[in-house]
């Protein structure tokens, strides 16, 4: 849904298409600016102060209520027509719209009539945003005004039947406006309530960082709220139901000529019978050295009390305090009897801070508690908390890790480290947790230890499947992340990303252990696509792989092979990390581009039509060299300190990502990555962003295409191509080894050797040479777009 604003030379796109024209000052298709004593409002005459989406999905039927508040920032009245591209399978009969409580009359247009409107708007306004809606039906209202300085509250409701594909329902609401809008939405809120979904298991949004509140085994609340934002992409929510104790679904993507990508989602229910909860061994290891004195030790004690009070029946546990030496609560693991917790609380209260930090001895003591228990599938979790560097006993990190691996029992052991403050050895804690199947977390100085540890423990409080493995019979899969697979916990979701060779049908098998008994779940009728699919799956896989590679660089040091792989993944999938931030732009362009300070550019030869000067920092360095320097800097950073903690968290965020985040200066659309090169200035003084397909090579033949021409719309007739063209009117797009230089200019400058002047198109429909202000212009606008009178 897009909001178009026609006033002076401003073209503003929001989440709903809103054609607005200033009545008094319109003349021809592009309205003239207001008189000199009425300068245009900064950021455009219309601002969206609220965009609220409230959806209820009952079984397969979604009822969507949208509220928007528009404010006219101009000094003149604006009248407009509201145009809404209908979602597929929307029940048009239930579509209703009001403005300030007044019901607006409207008309539903079929996809062919809507296509003509979309194409005319694209052609006349030089904005390709609507191309992605070609083929959609259209709902359009009658004209309504917004007086100067005032607001109008618009509400609409529609229903939509969601299709079930591959065992998943997909609810989508169009939001993306960032690449077109000149002003952000002040307040954006999306809330989706799922009702009557018996066996609700999978809940996954690849597009947004949503909160998920599972309010029952058949219901959930999903949503997010942000302020002052230009949405980067449409909102997507996938959900699935299953009669199995663990639901499992697959998303996949197979680009032409490449191995495919898959995303496996495994989700237990939230209501678990007591005999289905995995019994475990749990050891809490607490640093009680002198540096823990005061608030830190008090908070650590509160965390320990919370853990003891929330053990599951059948759990065995112990506690270890360490400083110069170690202090055990009991000599061996204890069952959670009524007396054990009371004794454990007394032990916690007795702990005092003093001495140095012998991390090696504490780790070996914890692992020793798990020796001699036999090769049993009962999982063991060690929660290891420290605020300092190893200063006692063995202090070399490599030796501590080697000792831990040498003494790890032959059973399922997972070690989770918690670094308190910045004076910790992040390399040691990260490596210990990674090698022993856990993960590292950090408690910053402004955070509470008990809250961080409590939140973590809530996530692992109810294990339902240990020693998890996954099989896809008949499919060759590899390069999966995470590895090894973590245990499954009630209310949590396992997200596995990987590659596959050939698509086809398969029956996924999920195996694991519940209290010593092997359990197997089979999911027939699963499919990995042979072509097409969901491109975001590839980007998520690449994000996780980059995180794993950066961990490898940190531990082993940089080498050409690792760096080349990181560079290739970052550019191919449009992923900008703290260590690949200069991958934003292509380095080949000869013409120098004026860019925003947030992005560094190195222009390159072969494509013309833009202006300005390159950022000097990157003007001479090829991208590989720049990235190498950054990765080497990361590899050489100290292991402790605020920067080290931030670096560790950044790598973990990539390695454990559940969705790929859009980065400034890059866009990943329909399986293609594009980089922002700068701003192209048009003859009328307006500017457009210039984006280049990562697949572009200087050796490719370049075919110029005038934006809005017949050749342009011939390209846009293909849905895949239309979504790429929708990025910008200034674009380099590679299709079948040919580079298409899309431009809104009649000639593309400075490239006579590769690009010929573009022909001047003859518009199919044009405004009259003289048009009266007010109603006459609106009548002409209706005729132009085929709108009702």
mmCIF file of N, CA and C in Angstrom, residues 427-501:
data_model
loop_
_atom_site.group_PDB
_atom_site.id
_atom_site.type_symbol
_atom_site.label_atom_id
_atom_site.label_comp_id
_atom_site.label_asym_id
_atom_site.label_seq_id
_atom_site.Cartn_x
_atom_site.Cartn_y
_atom_site.Cartn_z
ATOM 1 N N UNK A 427 37.352 -13.949 24.543
ATOM 2 C CA UNK A 427 37.804 -15.084 23.735
ATOM 3 C C UNK A 427 37.671 -16.384 24.515
ATOM 4 N N UNK A 428 38.069 -16.360 25.763
ATOM 5 C CA UNK A 428 37.984 -17.559 26.596
ATOM 6 C C UNK A 428 36.534 -17.975 26.794
ATOM 7 N N UNK A 429 35.677 -17.035 27.181
ATOM 8 C CA UNK A 429 34.280 -17.374 27.459
ATOM 9 C C UNK A 429 33.552 -17.804 26.190
ATOM 10 N N UNK A 430 33.814 -17.113 25.074
ATOM 11 C CA UNK A 430 33.163 -17.483 23.820
ATOM 12 C C UNK A 430 33.592 -18.881 23.366
ATOM 13 N N UNK A 431 34.883 -19.175 23.482
ATOM 14 C CA UNK A 431 35.386 -20.460 23.011
ATOM 15 C C UNK A 431 34.907 -21.598 23.898
ATOM 16 N N UNK A 432 34.940 -21.402 25.200
ATOM 17 C CA UNK A 432 34.451 -22.431 26.118
ATOM 18 C C UNK A 432 32.993 -22.785 25.826
ATOM 19 N N UNK A 433 32.161 -21.753 25.706
ATOM 20 C CA UNK A 433 30.735 -22.013 25.487
ATOM 21 C C UNK A 433 30.488 -22.634 24.122
ATOM 22 N N UNK A 434 31.221 -22.186 23.114
ATOM 23 C CA UNK A 434 31.033 -22.731 21.775
ATOM 24 C C UNK A 434 31.474 -24.189 21.700
ATOM 25 N N UNK A 435 32.654 -24.494 22.244
ATOM 26 C CA UNK A 435 33.184 -25.860 22.187
ATOM 27 C C UNK A 435 32.329 -26.835 22.992
ATOM 28 N N UNK A 436 31.677 -26.344 24.015
ATOM 29 C CA UNK A 436 30.861 -27.214 24.865
ATOM 30 C C UNK A 436 29.368 -27.025 24.606
ATOM 31 N N UNK A 437 29.000 -26.615 23.385
ATOM 32 C CA UNK A 437 27.615 -26.677 22.946
ATOM 33 C C UNK A 437 26.676 -25.664 23.545
ATOM 34 N N UNK A 438 27.210 -24.597 24.167
ATOM 35 C CA UNK A 438 26.341 -23.581 24.746
ATOM 36 C C UNK A 438 26.499 -22.258 24.022
ATOM 37 N N UNK A 439 26.359 -21.180 24.739
ATOM 38 C CA UNK A 439 26.579 -19.860 24.164
ATOM 39 C C UNK A 439 26.972 -18.889 25.269
ATOM 40 N N UNK A 440 27.578 -17.796 24.874
ATOM 41 C CA UNK A 440 28.031 -16.806 25.846
ATOM 42 C C UNK A 440 27.071 -15.626 25.903
ATOM 43 N N UNK A 441 26.946 -15.065 27.094
ATOM 44 C CA UNK A 441 26.145 -13.855 27.299
ATOM 45 C C UNK A 441 26.961 -12.900 28.155
ATOM 46 N N UNK A 442 26.609 -11.602 28.040
ATOM 47 C CA UNK A 442 27.350 -10.590 28.791
ATOM 48 C C UNK A 442 26.393 -9.663 29.517
ATOM 49 N N UNK A 443 26.782 -9.360 30.757
ATOM 50 C CA UNK A 443 25.993 -8.463 31.597
ATOM 51 C C UNK A 443 26.745 -7.149 31.677
ATOM 52 N N UNK A 444 26.216 -6.134 31.035
ATOM 53 C CA UNK A 444 26.896 -4.838 31.006
ATOM 54 C C UNK A 444 26.747 -4.135 32.354
ATOM 55 N N UNK A 445 27.603 -3.135 32.611
ATOM 56 C CA UNK A 445 27.570 -2.468 33.912
ATOM 57 C C UNK A 445 26.216 -1.867 34.277
ATOM 58 N N UNK A 446 25.417 -1.469 33.270
ATOM 59 C CA UNK A 446 24.117 -0.868 33.579
ATOM 60 C C UNK A 446 22.995 -1.912 33.604
ATOM 61 N N UNK A 447 23.346 -3.193 33.548
ATOM 62 C CA UNK A 447 22.353 -4.262 33.599
ATOM 63 C C UNK A 447 22.462 -5.031 34.915
ATOM 64 N N UNK A 448 21.380 -5.688 35.281
ATOM 65 C CA UNK A 448 21.348 -6.468 36.518
ATOM 66 C C UNK A 448 21.644 -7.942 36.205
ATOM 67 N N UNK A 449 22.518 -8.528 37.006
ATOM 68 C CA UNK A 449 22.888 -9.923 36.806
ATOM 69 C C UNK A 449 21.679 -10.835 36.958
ATOM 70 N N UNK A 450 20.870 -10.595 38.001
ATOM 71 C CA UNK A 450 19.739 -11.484 38.259
ATOM 72 C C UNK A 450 18.706 -11.427 37.133
ATOM 73 N N UNK A 451 18.535 -10.262 36.509
ATOM 74 C CA UNK A 451 17.569 -10.153 35.423
ATOM 75 C C UNK A 451 18.063 -10.878 34.171
ATOM 76 N N UNK A 452 19.342 -10.699 33.828
ATOM 77 C CA UNK A 452 19.881 -11.363 32.639
ATOM 78 C C UNK A 452 19.868 -12.871 32.817
ATOM 79 N N UNK A 453 20.339 -13.354 33.959
ATOM 80 C CA UNK A 453 20.370 -14.789 34.204
ATOM 81 C C UNK A 453 18.958 -15.354 34.317
ATOM 82 N N UNK A 454 18.046 -14.576 34.916
ATOM 83 C CA UNK A 454 16.663 -15.028 35.048
ATOM 84 C C UNK A 454 15.984 -15.165 33.701
ATOM 85 N N UNK A 455 16.197 -14.185 32.823
ATOM 86 C CA UNK A 455 15.611 -14.263 31.487
ATOM 87 C C UNK A 455 16.158 -15.463 30.722
ATOM 88 N N UNK A 456 17.453 -15.705 30.850
ATOM 89 C CA UNK A 456 18.043 -16.856 30.173
ATOM 90 C C UNK A 456 17.463 -18.161 30.719
ATOM 91 N N UNK A 457 17.354 -18.267 32.032
ATOM 92 C CA UNK A 457 16.863 -19.508 32.622
ATOM 93 C C UNK A 457 15.415 -19.780 32.226
ATOM 94 N N UNK A 458 14.620 -18.723 32.065
ATOM 95 C CA UNK A 458 13.242 -18.917 31.607
ATOM 96 C C UNK A 458 13.215 -19.611 30.246
ATOM 97 N N UNK A 459 14.179 -19.299 29.390
ATOM 98 C CA UNK A 459 14.213 -19.890 28.055
ATOM 99 C C UNK A 459 14.547 -21.375 28.094
ATOM 100 N N UNK A 460 15.367 -21.799 29.048
ATOM 101 C CA UNK A 460 15.788 -23.199 29.096
ATOM 102 C C UNK A 460 15.116 -23.955 30.234
ATOM 103 N N UNK A 461 14.072 -23.388 30.815
ATOM 104 C CA UNK A 461 13.478 -23.965 32.026
ATOM 105 C C UNK A 461 12.771 -25.288 31.778
ATOM 106 N N UNK A 462 12.245 -25.489 30.560
ATOM 107 C CA UNK A 462 11.444 -26.689 30.300
ATOM 108 C C UNK A 462 11.945 -27.393 29.047
ATOM 109 N N UNK A 463 13.015 -28.188 29.161
ATOM 110 C CA UNK A 463 13.486 -28.932 27.992
ATOM 111 C C UNK A 463 12.527 -30.072 27.652
ATOM 112 N N UNK A 464 12.265 -30.242 26.363
ATOM 113 C CA UNK A 464 11.338 -31.297 25.936
ATOM 114 C C UNK A 464 12.001 -32.311 25.014
ATOM 115 N N UNK A 465 13.202 -32.004 24.502
ATOM 116 C CA UNK A 465 13.910 -32.945 23.649
ATOM 117 C C UNK A 465 15.404 -32.624 23.716
ATOM 118 N N UNK A 466 16.201 -33.623 24.100
ATOM 119 C CA UNK A 466 17.643 -33.436 24.232
ATOM 120 C C UNK A 466 18.375 -34.211 23.137
ATOM 121 N N UNK A 467 19.626 -33.838 22.894
ATOM 122 C CA UNK A 467 20.452 -34.492 21.865
ATOM 123 C C UNK A 467 19.727 -34.542 20.527
ATOM 124 N N UNK A 468 19.307 -33.389 20.065
ATOM 125 C CA UNK A 468 18.459 -33.297 18.876
ATOM 126 C C UNK A 468 19.268 -33.572 17.607
ATOM 127 N N UNK A 469 18.653 -34.311 16.689
ATOM 128 C CA UNK A 469 19.215 -34.498 15.349
ATOM 129 C C UNK A 469 18.076 -34.447 14.345
ATOM 130 N N UNK A 470 18.427 -34.077 13.113
ATOM 131 C CA UNK A 470 17.423 -33.925 12.051
ATOM 132 C C UNK A 470 17.908 -34.644 10.800
ATOM 133 N N UNK A 471 16.998 -35.363 10.164
ATOM 134 C CA UNK A 471 17.306 -36.068 8.925
ATOM 135 C C UNK A 471 16.302 -35.667 7.846
ATOM 136 N N UNK A 472 16.799 -35.501 6.622
ATOM 137 C CA UNK A 472 15.953 -35.257 5.458
ATOM 138 C C UNK A 472 16.260 -36.346 4.433
ATOM 139 N N UNK A 473 15.588 -37.477 4.523
ATOM 140 C CA UNK A 473 15.908 -38.609 3.643
ATOM 141 C C UNK A 473 15.805 -38.220 2.166
ATOM 142 N N UNK A 474 16.788 -38.694 1.401
ATOM 143 C CA UNK A 474 16.787 -38.432 -0.033
ATOM 144 C C UNK A 474 17.332 -37.077 -0.412
ATOM 145 N N UNK A 475 17.684 -36.256 0.567
ATOM 146 C CA UNK A 475 18.200 -34.913 0.296
ATOM 147 C C UNK A 475 19.638 -34.795 0.792
ATOM 148 N N UNK A 476 20.491 -34.208 -0.030
ATOM 149 C CA UNK A 476 21.862 -33.934 0.394
ATOM 150 C C UNK A 476 21.907 -32.516 0.952
ATOM 151 N N UNK A 477 22.032 -32.406 2.259
ATOM 152 C CA UNK A 477 22.067 -31.102 2.917
ATOM 153 C C UNK A 477 23.418 -30.933 3.601
ATOM 154 N N UNK A 478 23.864 -29.686 3.674
ATOM 155 C CA UNK A 478 25.134 -29.409 4.329
ATOM 156 C C UNK A 478 25.178 -27.945 4.736
ATOM 157 N N UNK A 479 26.313 -27.580 5.352
ATOM 158 C CA UNK A 479 26.552 -26.186 5.751
ATOM 159 C C UNK A 479 25.403 -25.653 6.596
ATOM 160 N N UNK A 480 25.009 -26.406 7.621
ATOM 161 C CA UNK A 480 23.871 -26.032 8.459
ATOM 162 C C UNK A 480 24.324 -25.242 9.682
ATOM 163 N N UNK A 481 23.475 -24.333 10.102
ATOM 164 C CA UNK A 481 23.722 -23.506 11.294
ATOM 165 C C UNK A 481 22.416 -23.409 12.083
ATOM 166 N N UNK A 482 22.469 -23.616 13.418
ATOM 167 C CA UNK A 482 23.669 -23.817 14.254
ATOM 168 C C UNK A 482 24.163 -25.263 14.207
ATOM 169 N N UNK A 483 25.402 -25.430 14.603
ATOM 170 C CA UNK A 483 25.980 -26.756 14.769
ATOM 171 C C UNK A 483 26.874 -26.731 16.002
ATOM 172 N N UNK A 484 26.692 -27.688 16.929
ATOM 173 C CA UNK A 484 25.647 -28.704 16.959
ATOM 174 C C UNK A 484 24.286 -28.096 17.271
ATOM 175 N N UNK A 485 23.235 -28.894 17.056
ATOM 176 C CA UNK A 485 21.887 -28.404 17.326
ATOM 177 C C UNK A 485 21.655 -28.301 18.830
ATOM 178 N N UNK A 486 20.996 -27.249 19.284
ATOM 179 C CA UNK A 486 20.674 -27.134 20.708
ATOM 180 C C UNK A 486 19.501 -28.040 21.078
ATOM 181 N N UNK A 487 19.254 -28.166 22.369
ATOM 182 C CA UNK A 487 18.076 -28.886 22.829
ATOM 183 C C UNK A 487 16.832 -28.060 22.534
ATOM 184 N N UNK A 488 15.687 -28.739 22.575
ATOM 185 C CA UNK A 488 14.410 -28.064 22.347
ATOM 186 C C UNK A 488 13.748 -27.769 23.687
ATOM 187 N N UNK A 489 13.174 -26.560 23.802
ATOM 188 C CA UNK A 489 12.536 -26.135 25.037
ATOM 189 C C UNK A 489 11.099 -25.703 24.757
ATOM 190 N N UNK A 490 10.221 -25.956 25.716
ATOM 191 C CA UNK A 490 8.815 -25.599 25.560
ATOM 192 C C UNK A 490 8.680 -24.102 25.334
ATOM 193 N N UNK A 491 7.860 -23.725 24.349
ATOM 194 C CA UNK A 491 7.617 -22.320 24.065
ATOM 195 C C UNK A 491 8.699 -21.645 23.270
ATOM 196 N N UNK A 492 9.828 -22.342 23.009
ATOM 197 C CA UNK A 492 10.910 -21.788 22.206
ATOM 198 C C UNK A 492 10.871 -22.410 20.817
ATOM 199 N N UNK A 493 11.720 -21.940 19.923
ATOM 200 C CA UNK A 493 11.705 -22.399 18.546
ATOM 201 C C UNK A 493 13.120 -22.619 18.047
ATOM 202 N N UNK A 494 13.333 -23.795 17.465
ATOM 203 C CA UNK A 494 14.611 -24.105 16.855
ATOM 204 C C UNK A 494 14.579 -23.650 15.401
ATOM 205 N N UNK A 495 15.548 -22.832 15.000
ATOM 206 C CA UNK A 495 15.639 -22.327 13.636
ATOM 207 C C UNK A 495 16.958 -22.803 13.044
ATOM 208 N N UNK A 496 16.887 -23.653 12.024
ATOM 209 C CA UNK A 496 18.071 -24.228 11.392
ATOM 210 C C UNK A 496 18.130 -23.756 9.946
ATOM 211 N N UNK A 497 19.261 -23.217 9.539
ATOM 212 C CA UNK A 497 19.457 -22.771 8.158
ATOM 213 C C UNK A 497 20.547 -23.615 7.517
ATOM 214 N N UNK A 498 20.353 -23.988 6.239
ATOM 215 C CA UNK A 498 21.348 -24.803 5.568
ATOM 216 C C UNK A 498 21.192 -24.769 4.058
ATOM 217 N N UNK A 499 22.009 -25.570 3.368
ATOM 218 C CA UNK A 499 21.988 -25.669 1.911
ATOM 219 C C UNK A 499 21.529 -27.067 1.504
ATOM 220 N N UNK A 500 20.991 -27.179 0.282
ATOM 221 C CA UNK A 500 20.664 -28.491 -0.275
ATOM 222 C C UNK A 500 20.981 -28.485 -1.761
ATOM 223 N N UNK A 501 21.169 -29.703 -2.313
ATOM 224 C CA UNK A 501 21.606 -29.831 -3.701
ATOM 225 C C UNK A 501 20.422 -29.735 -4.672
#
